[in-house]
PDB file of N, CA, C and O in Angstrom:
ATOM      1  N   LYS A   1       8.717  25.445   2.896  1.00 52.00           N
ATOM      2  CA  LYS A   1       9.415  25.096   1.340  1.00 52.00           C
ATOM      3  C   LYS A   1       8.647  24.143   0.695  1.00 52.00           C
ATOM      4  O   LYS A   1       7.838  24.301  -0.333  1.00 52.00           O
ATOM      5  N   TYR A   2       8.378  22.734   1.175  1.00 61.00           N
ATOM      6  CA  TYR A   2       7.725  21.639   0.794  1.00 61.00           C
ATOM      7  C   TYR A   2       6.471  21.501   1.290  1.00 61.00           C
ATOM      8  O   TYR A   2       6.440  21.817   2.413  1.00 61.00           O
ATOM      9  N   HIS A   3       5.459  21.119   0.906  1.00 67.00           N
ATOM     10  CA  HIS A   3       4.036  20.508   1.076  1.00 67.00           C
ATOM     11  C   HIS A   3       4.011  19.230   2.170  1.00 67.00           C
ATOM     12  O   HIS A   3       4.291  18.374   1.193  1.00 67.00           O
ATOM     13  N   ARG A   4       4.341  19.327   3.394  1.00 67.00           N
ATOM     14  CA  ARG A   4       4.477  18.024   3.894  1.00 67.00           C
ATOM     15  C   ARG A   4       3.169  17.449   4.769  1.00 67.00           C
ATOM     16  O   ARG A   4       2.378  18.497   5.446  1.00 67.00           O
ATOM     17  N   GLN A   5       2.971  16.220   4.728  1.00 65.00           N
ATOM     18  CA  GLN A   5       1.740  15.595   5.587  1.00 65.00           C
ATOM     19  C   GLN A   5       2.367  15.196   6.749  1.00 65.00           C
ATOM     20  O   GLN A   5       3.294  15.055   7.150  1.00 65.00           O
ATOM     21  N   HIS A   6       1.114  14.609   7.562  1.00 71.00           N
ATOM     22  CA  HIS A   6       1.796  14.516   8.953  1.00 71.00           C
ATOM     23  C   HIS A   6       1.950  12.978   8.857  1.00 71.00           C
ATOM     24  O   HIS A   6       2.552  12.466   9.821  1.00 71.00           O
ATOM     25  N   ILE A   7       1.578  12.296   7.768  1.00 85.00           N
ATOM     26  CA  ILE A   7       1.561  10.858   7.749  1.00 85.00           C
ATOM     27  C   ILE A   7       2.566  10.695   6.529  1.00 85.00           C
ATOM     28  O   ILE A   7       2.306  11.224   5.750  1.00 85.00           O
ATOM     29  N   LYS A   8       3.028   9.275   6.684  1.00 90.00           N
ATOM     30  CA  LYS A   8       3.638   8.790   5.350  1.00 90.00           C
ATOM     31  C   LYS A   8       2.803   8.003   4.764  1.00 90.00           C
ATOM     32  O   LYS A   8       2.005   7.414   4.961  1.00 90.00           O
ATOM     33  N   MET A   9       2.947   8.626   3.207  1.00 93.00           N
ATOM     34  CA  MET A   9       2.098   7.927   2.431  1.00 93.00           C
ATOM     35  C   MET A   9       2.863   7.461   1.234  1.00 93.00           C
ATOM     36  O   MET A   9       4.116   7.592   0.980  1.00 93.00           O
ATOM     37  N   LYS A  10       2.169   6.186   0.445  1.00 97.00           N
ATOM     38  CA  LYS A  10       3.123   5.571  -0.774  1.00 97.00           C
ATOM     39  C   LYS A  10       2.372   6.483  -2.110  1.00 97.00           C
ATOM     40  O   LYS A  10       0.954   6.157  -2.170  1.00 97.00           O
ATOM     41  N   HIS A  11       2.978   7.194  -2.538  1.00 98.00           N
ATOM     42  CA  HIS A  11       2.323   7.653  -3.763  1.00 98.00           C
ATOM     43  C   HIS A  11       2.827   6.981  -5.040  1.00 98.00           C
ATOM     44  O   HIS A  11       4.154   6.922  -5.163  1.00 98.00           O
ATOM     45  N   ILE A  12       1.928   6.794  -6.222  1.00 98.00           N
ATOM     46  CA  ILE A  12       2.493   5.732  -7.039  1.00 98.00           C
ATOM     47  C   ILE A  12       2.129   6.780  -8.596  1.00 98.00           C
ATOM     48  O   ILE A  12       1.179   7.660  -8.830  1.00 98.00           O
ATOM     49  N   TYR A  13       3.196   6.571  -9.293  1.00 98.00           N
ATOM     50  CA  TYR A  13       3.323   7.401 -10.441  1.00 98.00           C
ATOM     51  C   TYR A  13       3.683   6.681 -11.565  1.00 98.00           C
ATOM     52  O   TYR A  13       4.497   5.579 -11.690  1.00 98.00           O
ATOM     53  N   LYS A  14       3.192   6.739 -12.790  1.00 98.00           N
ATOM     54  CA  LYS A  14       3.364   6.009 -14.041  1.00 98.00           C
ATOM     55  C   LYS A  14       4.322   7.012 -14.751  1.00 98.00           C
ATOM     56  O   LYS A  14       4.325   8.148 -14.997  1.00 98.00           O
ATOM     57  N   VAL A  15       5.632   6.435 -15.095  1.00 98.00           N
ATOM     58  CA  VAL A  15       6.643   7.029 -15.488  1.00 98.00           C
ATOM     59  C   VAL A  15       7.247   6.417 -16.977  1.00 98.00           C
ATOM     60  O   VAL A  15       7.597   5.163 -16.580  1.00 98.00           O
ATOM     61  N   ALA A  16       7.359   6.984 -17.882  1.00 97.00           N
ATOM     62  CA  ALA A  16       8.252   6.192 -18.748  1.00 97.00           C
ATOM     63  C   ALA A  16       9.577   6.207 -18.757  1.00 97.00           C
ATOM     64  O   ALA A  16      10.694   6.941 -18.704  1.00 97.00           O
ATOM     65  N   MET A  17       9.994   4.760 -18.518  1.00 96.00           N
ATOM     66  CA  MET A  17      11.421   4.501 -18.532  1.00 96.00           C
ATOM     67  C   MET A  17      11.732   3.206 -19.307  1.00 96.00           C
ATOM     68  O   MET A  17      10.804   2.332 -19.356  1.00 96.00           O
ATOM     69  N   THR A  18      12.629   3.531 -20.025  1.00 92.00           N
ATOM     70  CA  THR A  18      12.885   2.402 -21.306  1.00 92.00           C
ATOM     71  C   THR A  18      14.195   1.636 -21.065  1.00 92.00           C
ATOM     72  O   THR A  18      14.187   0.762 -21.243  1.00 92.00           O
ATOM     73  N   CYS A  19      14.900   2.079 -19.800  1.00 93.00           N
ATOM     74  CA  CYS A  19      16.257   1.227 -19.493  1.00 93.00           C
ATOM     75  C   CYS A  19      16.629   1.734 -17.945  1.00 93.00           C
ATOM     76  O   CYS A  19      15.825   2.774 -17.185  1.00 93.00           O
ATOM     77  N   GLU A  20      17.832   0.951 -17.631  1.00 94.00           N
ATOM     78  CA  GLU A  20      18.272   1.370 -16.294  1.00 94.00           C
ATOM     79  C   GLU A  20      18.689   2.436 -16.134  1.00 94.00           C
ATOM     80  O   GLU A  20      18.839   3.214 -14.951  1.00 94.00           O
ATOM     81  N   GLY A  21      19.099   3.255 -17.027  1.00 95.00           N
ATOM     82  CA  GLY A  21      19.543   4.635 -17.056  1.00 95.00           C
ATOM     83  C   GLY A  21      18.383   5.580 -16.696  1.00 95.00           C
ATOM     84  O   GLY A  21      18.769   6.506 -15.918  1.00 95.00           O
ATOM     85  N   CYS A  22      17.167   5.152 -17.160  1.00 94.00           N
ATOM     86  CA  CYS A  22      15.874   5.955 -17.044  1.00 94.00           C
ATOM     87  C   CYS A  22      15.622   6.140 -15.540  1.00 94.00           C
ATOM     88  O   CYS A  22      15.399   7.030 -14.783  1.00 94.00           O
ATOM     89  N   SER A  23      15.428   4.758 -14.947  1.00 96.00           N
ATOM     90  CA  SER A  23      15.213   4.460 -14.150  1.00 96.00           C
ATOM     91  C   SER A  23      16.066   4.846 -12.885  1.00 96.00           C
ATOM     92  O   SER A  23      15.754   5.500 -11.804  1.00 96.00           O
ATOM     93  N   GLY A  24      17.407   4.885 -13.223  1.00 97.00           N
ATOM     94  CA  GLY A  24      18.699   5.552 -12.498  1.00 97.00           C
ATOM     95  C   GLY A  24      18.282   7.255 -12.101  1.00 97.00           C
ATOM     96  O   GLY A  24      18.844   7.651 -11.046  1.00 97.00           O
ATOM     97  N   ALA A  25      18.015   7.613 -13.352  1.00 97.00           N
ATOM     98  CA  ALA A  25      18.107   9.157 -13.460  1.00 97.00           C
ATOM     99  C   ALA A  25      16.849   9.554 -12.326  1.00 97.00           C
ATOM    100  O   ALA A  25      16.904  10.559 -11.521  1.00 97.00           O
ATOM    101  N   VAL A  26      15.628   8.652 -12.422  1.00 98.00           N
ATOM    102  CA  VAL A  26      14.550   9.211 -11.485  1.00 98.00           C
ATOM    103  C   VAL A  26      14.938   8.769 -10.093  1.00 98.00           C
ATOM    104  O   VAL A  26      14.650   9.415  -8.998  1.00 98.00           O
ATOM    105  N   ARG A  27      15.657   7.754  -9.844  1.00 97.00           N
ATOM    106  CA  ARG A  27      16.069   7.467  -8.266  1.00 97.00           C
ATOM    107  C   ARG A  27      16.919   8.406  -7.919  1.00 97.00           C
ATOM    108  O   ARG A  27      17.148   8.671  -6.691  1.00 97.00           O
ATOM    109  N   ARG A  28      17.924   8.932  -8.831  1.00 97.00           N
ATOM    110  CA  ARG A  28      18.900   9.848  -8.237  1.00 97.00           C
ATOM    111  C   ARG A  28      18.269  11.170  -7.977  1.00 97.00           C
ATOM    112  O   ARG A  28      18.559  11.777  -7.064  1.00 97.00           O
ATOM    113  N   VAL A  29      17.080  11.576  -8.764  1.00 97.00           N
ATOM    114  CA  VAL A  29      16.412  12.552  -8.491  1.00 97.00           C
ATOM    115  C   VAL A  29      15.950  12.771  -6.988  1.00 97.00           C
ATOM    116  O   VAL A  29      15.689  13.851  -6.274  1.00 97.00           O
ATOM    117  N   LEU A  30      14.948  11.745  -6.838  1.00 98.00           N
ATOM    118  CA  LEU A  30      14.462  11.654  -5.778  1.00 98.00           C
ATOM    119  C   LEU A  30      15.261  11.205  -4.538  1.00 98.00           C
ATOM    120  O   LEU A  30      14.995  11.504  -3.323  1.00 98.00           O
ATOM    121  N   GLY A  31      16.200  10.753  -4.782  1.00 97.00           N
ATOM    122  CA  GLY A  31      17.599  10.216  -3.635  1.00 97.00           C
ATOM    123  C   GLY A  31      18.222  11.586  -2.847  1.00 97.00           C
ATOM    124  O   GLY A  31      18.423  11.683  -1.822  1.00 97.00           O
ATOM    125  N   LYS A  32      17.974  12.696  -3.852  1.00 97.00           N
ATOM    126  CA  LYS A  32      18.315  13.879  -3.313  1.00 97.00           C
ATOM    127  C   LYS A  32      17.273  14.690  -2.209  1.00 97.00           C
ATOM    128  O   LYS A  32      17.817  15.824  -1.752  1.00 97.00           O
ATOM    129  N   VAL A  33      16.186  14.085  -2.183  1.00 96.00           N
ATOM    130  CA  VAL A  33      15.056  14.806  -1.501  1.00 96.00           C
ATOM    131  C   VAL A  33      15.265  14.138   0.106  1.00 96.00           C
ATOM    132  O   VAL A  33      14.827  12.995   0.161  1.00 96.00           O
ATOM    133  N   PRO A  34      15.600  14.786   0.916  1.00 94.00           N
ATOM    134  CA  PRO A  34      15.822  14.242   2.443  1.00 94.00           C
ATOM    135  C   PRO A  34      14.049  13.746   2.853  1.00 94.00           C
ATOM    136  O   PRO A  34      14.222  12.689   3.504  1.00 94.00           O
ATOM    137  N   GLU A  35      13.086  14.113   2.480  1.00 93.00           N
ATOM    138  CA  GLU A  35      11.758  13.641   3.161  1.00 93.00           C
ATOM    139  C   GLU A  35      11.126  12.363   2.288  1.00 93.00           C
ATOM    140  O   GLU A  35      10.272  11.845   2.706  1.00 93.00           O
ATOM    141  N   VAL A  36      11.875  12.182   1.373  1.00 96.00           N
ATOM    142  CA  VAL A  36      11.593  10.595   0.558  1.00 96.00           C
ATOM    143  C   VAL A  36      12.241   9.688   1.345  1.00 96.00           C
ATOM    144  O   VAL A  36      13.517   9.659   1.503  1.00 96.00           O
ATOM    145  N   GLU A  37      11.503   8.939   1.907  1.00 96.00           N
ATOM    146  CA  GLU A  37      12.182   7.616   2.632  1.00 96.00           C
ATOM    147  C   GLU A  37      12.347   6.408   2.061  1.00 96.00           C
ATOM    148  O   GLU A  37      13.183   5.626   1.924  1.00 96.00           O
ATOM    149  N   ASN A  38      11.712   6.328   0.736  1.00 97.00           N
ATOM    150  CA  ASN A  38      11.854   4.951  -0.289  1.00 97.00           C
ATOM    151  C   ASN A  38      11.293   5.155  -1.516  1.00 97.00           C
ATOM    152  O   ASN A  38      10.446   5.817  -1.588  1.00 97.00           O
ATOM    153  N   VAL A  39      12.146   4.539  -2.499  1.00 98.00           N
ATOM    154  CA  VAL A  39      11.661   4.485  -3.781  1.00 98.00           C
ATOM    155  C   VAL A  39      11.612   3.062  -4.500  1.00 98.00           C
ATOM    156  O   VAL A  39      12.559   2.595  -4.335  1.00 98.00           O
ATOM    157  N   ASP A  40      10.874   2.814  -5.036  1.00 98.00           N
ATOM    158  CA  ASP A  40      10.420   1.372  -5.404  1.00 98.00           C
ATOM    159  C   ASP A  40      10.230   1.534  -6.733  1.00 98.00           C
ATOM    160  O   ASP A  40       9.161   2.238  -7.183  1.00 98.00           O
ATOM    161  N   ILE A  41      10.790   0.964  -7.700  1.00 97.00           N
ATOM    162  CA  ILE A  41      10.829   0.772  -9.320  1.00 97.00           C
ATOM    163  C   ILE A  41      10.422   0.012 -10.105  1.00 97.00           C
ATOM    164  O   ILE A  41      11.203  -1.311  -9.622  1.00 97.00           O
ATOM    165  N   ASP A  42       9.366  -0.215 -10.452  1.00 97.00           N
ATOM    166  CA  ASP A  42       8.912  -1.391 -11.394  1.00 97.00           C
ATOM    167  C   ASP A  42       9.030  -1.190 -12.862  1.00 97.00           C
ATOM    168  O   ASP A  42       8.101  -0.483 -13.334  1.00 97.00           O
ATOM    169  N   MET A  43      10.308  -1.541 -13.389  1.00 95.00           N
ATOM    170  CA  MET A  43      10.527  -1.205 -14.669  1.00 95.00           C
ATOM    171  C   MET A  43       9.403  -1.657 -15.793  1.00 95.00           C
ATOM    172  O   MET A  43       8.873  -1.048 -16.649  1.00 95.00           O
ATOM    173  N   ASP A  44       8.949  -2.867 -15.685  1.00 96.00           N
ATOM    174  CA  ASP A  44       8.011  -3.838 -16.355  1.00 96.00           C
ATOM    175  C   ASP A  44       6.757  -3.127 -16.162  1.00 96.00           C
ATOM    176  O   ASP A  44       5.970  -2.722 -17.156  1.00 96.00           O
ATOM    177  N   ALA A  45       6.181  -2.539 -15.297  1.00 97.00           N
ATOM    178  CA  ALA A  45       4.799  -1.874 -14.991  1.00 97.00           C
ATOM    179  C   ALA A  45       5.157  -0.427 -15.244  1.00 97.00           C
ATOM    180  O   ALA A  45       4.062   0.313 -15.393  1.00 97.00           O
ATOM    181  N   GLN A  46       6.443   0.023 -15.327  1.00 97.00           N
ATOM    182  CA  GLN A  46       6.402   1.742 -15.539  1.00 97.00           C
ATOM    183  C   GLN A  46       6.154   2.374 -14.182  1.00 97.00           C
ATOM    184  O   GLN A  46       5.611   3.547 -14.611  1.00 97.00           O
ATOM    185  N   LEU A  47       5.969   1.890 -13.202  1.00 98.00           N
ATOM    186  CA  LEU A  47       5.543   2.309 -12.031  1.00 98.00           C
ATOM    187  C   LEU A  47       6.573   2.876 -11.001  1.00 98.00           C
ATOM    188  O   LEU A  47       7.760   2.027 -10.864  1.00 98.00           O
ATOM    189  N   VAL A  48       6.369   3.856 -10.552  1.00 98.00           N
ATOM    190  CA  VAL A  48       7.271   4.372  -9.167  1.00 98.00           C
ATOM    191  C   VAL A  48       6.435   4.658  -8.073  1.00 98.00           C
ATOM    192  O   VAL A  48       5.633   5.455  -8.233  1.00 98.00           O
ATOM    193  N   THR A  49       6.940   4.069  -6.996  1.00 98.00           N
ATOM    194  CA  THR A  49       6.221   4.062  -5.628  1.00 98.00           C
ATOM    195  C   THR A  49       7.249   4.705  -4.815  1.00 98.00           C
ATOM    196  O   THR A  49       8.177   4.452  -4.522  1.00 98.00           O
ATOM    197  N   VAL A  50       6.444   5.785  -4.210  1.00 98.00           N
ATOM    198  CA  VAL A  50       7.602   6.396  -3.499  1.00 98.00           C
ATOM    199  C   VAL A  50       6.761   6.942  -2.011  1.00 98.00           C
ATOM    200  O   VAL A  50       5.600   7.475  -1.978  1.00 98.00           O
ATOM    201  N   THR A  51       7.638   6.544  -1.266  1.00 97.00           N
ATOM    202  CA  THR A  51       7.127   6.757   0.407  1.00 97.00           C
ATOM    203  C   THR A  51       7.796   7.878   0.917  1.00 97.00           C
ATOM    204  O   THR A  51       8.958   8.126   1.238  1.00 97.00           O
ATOM    205  N   SER A  52       6.832   8.895   1.428  1.00 96.00           N
ATOM    206  CA  SER A  52       7.189   9.874   1.761  1.00 96.00           C
ATOM    207  C   SER A  52       6.335  11.005   2.682  1.00 96.00           C
ATOM    208  O   SER A  52       4.973  10.585   2.643  1.00 96.00           O
ATOM    209  N   ASP A  53       6.428  11.721   3.537  1.00 93.00           N
ATOM    210  CA  ASP A  53       5.352  12.554   3.768  1.00 93.00           C
ATOM    211  C   ASP A  53       5.196  14.111   3.118  1.00 93.00           C
ATOM    212  O   ASP A  53       4.489  14.644   3.736  1.00 93.00           O
ATOM    213  N   LEU A  54       6.031  13.839   2.201  1.00 94.00           N
ATOM    214  CA  LEU A  54       5.530  15.095   1.161  1.00 94.00           C
ATOM    215  C   LEU A  54       4.321  14.774   0.366  1.00 94.00           C
ATOM    216  O   LEU A  54       3.792  13.840   0.156  1.00 94.00           O
ATOM    217  N   ASP A  55       3.331  15.631   0.032  1.00 93.00           N
ATOM    218  CA  ASP A  55       2.016  15.644  -0.964  1.00 93.00           C
ATOM    219  C   ASP A  55       2.742  14.865  -2.248  1.00 93.00           C
ATOM    220  O   ASP A  55       3.479  15.205  -2.875  1.00 93.00           O
ATOM    221  N   LYS A  56       1.381  14.502  -2.844  1.00 95.00           N
ATOM    222  CA  LYS A  56       1.707  14.015  -4.032  1.00 95.00           C
ATOM    223  C   LYS A  56       1.902  15.103  -5.187  1.00 95.00           C
ATOM    224  O   LYS A  56       2.997  14.511  -5.982  1.00 95.00           O
ATOM    225  N   ASP A  57       1.843  16.107  -5.107  1.00 95.00           N
ATOM    226  CA  ASP A  57       2.086  17.108  -6.152  1.00 95.00           C
ATOM    227  C   ASP A  57       3.743  17.560  -5.902  1.00 95.00           C
ATOM    228  O   ASP A  57       4.545  17.631  -6.912  1.00 95.00           O
ATOM    229  N   THR A  58       4.123  17.711  -4.635  1.00 95.00           N
ATOM    230  CA  THR A  58       5.637  17.985  -4.645  1.00 95.00           C
ATOM    231  C   THR A  58       6.375  16.519  -5.045  1.00 95.00           C
ATOM    232  O   THR A  58       7.464  17.141  -5.487  1.00 95.00           O
ATOM    233  N   VAL A  59       6.012  15.392  -4.776  1.00 97.00           N
ATOM    234  CA  VAL A  59       6.900  14.512  -5.080  1.00 97.00           C
ATOM    235  C   VAL A  59       6.803  14.534  -6.803  1.00 97.00           C
ATOM    236  O   VAL A  59       7.897  14.436  -7.286  1.00 97.00           O
ATOM    237  N   PHE A  60       5.776  14.565  -7.259  1.00 97.00           N
ATOM    238  CA  PHE A  60       5.451  14.786  -8.926  1.00 97.00           C
ATOM    239  C   PHE A  60       6.224  15.607  -9.328  1.00 97.00           C
ATOM    240  O   PHE A  60       7.143  15.228 -10.512  1.00 97.00           O
ATOM    241  N   GLU A  61       6.454  16.854  -8.598  1.00 96.00           N
ATOM    242  CA  GLU A  61       7.425  18.013  -9.248  1.00 96.00           C
ATOM    243  C   GLU A  61       8.961  17.516  -9.136  1.00 96.00           C
ATOM    244  O   GLU A  61       9.619  17.812 -10.448  1.00 96.00           O
ATOM    245  N   HIS A  62       9.314  16.927  -8.198  1.00 97.00           N
ATOM    246  CA  HIS A  62      10.608  15.998  -8.258  1.00 97.00           C
ATOM    247  C   HIS A  62      11.154  15.132  -9.081  1.00 97.00           C
ATOM    248  O   HIS A  62      11.848  15.134  -9.838  1.00 97.00           O
ATOM    249  N   ILE A  63       9.805  14.214  -9.568  1.00 97.00           N
ATOM    250  CA  ILE A  63      10.136  13.344 -10.422  1.00 97.00           C
ATOM    251  C   ILE A  63      10.133  14.017 -11.952  1.00 97.00           C
ATOM    252  O   ILE A  63      11.149  13.417 -12.582  1.00 97.00           O
ATOM    253  N   GLN A  64       9.698  15.170 -12.092  1.00 97.00           N
ATOM    254  CA  GLN A  64       9.574  15.757 -13.563  1.00 97.00           C
ATOM    255  C   GLN A  64      10.923  16.227 -13.667  1.00 97.00           C
ATOM    256  O   GLN A  64      11.443  16.311 -14.916  1.00 97.00           O
ATOM    257  N   LYS A  65      11.838  16.252 -12.835  1.00 96.00           N
ATOM    258  CA  LYS A  65      13.310  17.039 -12.479  1.00 96.00           C
ATOM    259  C   LYS A  65      14.130  15.846 -13.594  1.00 96.00           C
ATOM    260  O   LYS A  65      14.996  16.509 -14.008  1.00 96.00           O
ATOM    261  N   SER A  66      13.362  14.727 -13.526  1.00 96.00           N
ATOM    262  CA  SER A  66      14.496  13.606 -14.266  1.00 96.00           C
ATOM    263  C   SER A  66      14.128  13.771 -15.683  1.00 96.00           C
ATOM    264  O   SER A  66      14.783  13.020 -16.617  1.00 96.00           O
ATOM    265  N   ARG A  67      13.216  14.704 -16.196  1.00 95.00           N
ATOM    266  CA  ARG A  67      12.520  15.144 -17.440  1.00 95.00           C
ATOM    267  C   ARG A  67      12.145  13.454 -18.361  1.00 95.00           C
ATOM    268  O   ARG A  67      12.497  13.160 -19.204  1.00 95.00           O
ATOM    269  N   LYS A  68      11.594  12.613 -17.446  1.00 96.00           N
ATOM    270  CA  LYS A  68      10.871  11.620 -17.887  1.00 96.00           C
ATOM    271  C   LYS A  68       9.294  12.081 -18.018  1.00 96.00           C
ATOM    272  O   LYS A  68       8.826  12.547 -16.900  1.00 96.00           O
ATOM    273  N   ALA A  69       8.590  11.601 -18.672  1.00 96.00           N
ATOM    274  CA  ALA A  69       7.189  11.607 -18.689  1.00 96.00           C
ATOM    275  C   ALA A  69       6.636  11.160 -17.630  1.00 96.00           C
ATOM    276  O   ALA A  69       6.735  10.106 -17.519  1.00 96.00           O
ATOM    277  N   CYS A  70       5.677  11.687 -16.770  1.00 97.00           N
ATOM    278  CA  CYS A  70       5.267  11.073 -15.424  1.00 97.00           C
ATOM    279  C   CYS A  70       3.868  11.560 -15.715  1.00 97.00           C
ATOM    280  O   CYS A  70       3.038  12.704 -15.679  1.00 97.00           O
ATOM    281  N   GLU A  71       2.880  10.685 -14.828  1.00 98.00           N
ATOM    282  CA  GLU A  71       1.569  11.011 -14.552  1.00 98.00           C
ATOM    283  C   GLU A  71       1.390  10.182 -12.957  1.00 98.00           C
ATOM    284  O   GLU A  71       1.579   9.183 -12.759  1.00 98.00           O
ATOM    285  N   TYR A  72       0.498  11.016 -12.317  1.00 98.00           N
ATOM    286  CA  TYR A  72      -0.046  10.441 -11.063  1.00 98.00           C
ATOM    287  C   TYR A  72      -0.795   9.200 -11.317  1.00 98.00           C
ATOM    288  O   TYR A  72      -2.009   9.423 -11.941  1.00 98.00           O
ATOM    289  N   VAL A  73      -0.942   8.410 -10.327  1.00 98.00           N
ATOM    290  CA  VAL A  73      -1.779   7.156 -10.680  1.00 98.00           C
ATOM    291  C   VAL A  73      -2.458   7.274  -9.219  1.00 98.00           C
ATOM    292  O   VAL A  73      -3.704   7.324  -9.194  1.00 98.00           O
ATOM    293  N   ARG A  74      -2.349   7.041  -8.026  1.00 97.00           N
ATOM    294  CA  ARG A  74      -2.982   7.023  -6.635  1.00 97.00           C
ATOM    295  C   ARG A  74      -1.714   6.964  -5.522  1.00 97.00           C
ATOM    296  O   ARG A  74      -0.692   6.687  -5.593  1.00 97.00           O
ATOM    297  N   SER A  75      -2.709   7.183  -4.450  1.00 95.00           N
ATOM    298  CA  SER A  75      -1.612   7.253  -3.084  1.00 95.00           C
ATOM    299  C   SER A  75      -2.394   6.177  -2.475  1.00 95.00           C
ATOM    300  O   SER A  75      -3.405   5.911  -2.256  1.00 95.00           O
ATOM    301  N   GLU A  76      -1.579   5.598  -1.236  1.00 93.00           N
ATOM    302  CA  GLU A  76      -2.170   4.520  -0.445  1.00 93.00           C
ATOM    303  C   GLU A  76      -1.624   4.781   1.273  1.00 93.00           C
ATOM    304  O   GLU A  76      -0.679   5.271   1.250  1.00 93.00           O
TER     305      GLU A  76
END
């Protein structure tokens, strides 16, 4: 169903979040995905870091479900 990798990666995205409600929406959407191990949100920098074995595009699709403007930054 999802494109999984063999190793866990940290995928970083710039997401338009103006309040705790916005970040909560992103956290809720990603929290429903079992393959997502951790979500770290930096409201000041507007960055969401997702630790998962899913590929960056699949994680991106999940973040888009929060209806927030999003762009991929990098993976580590």
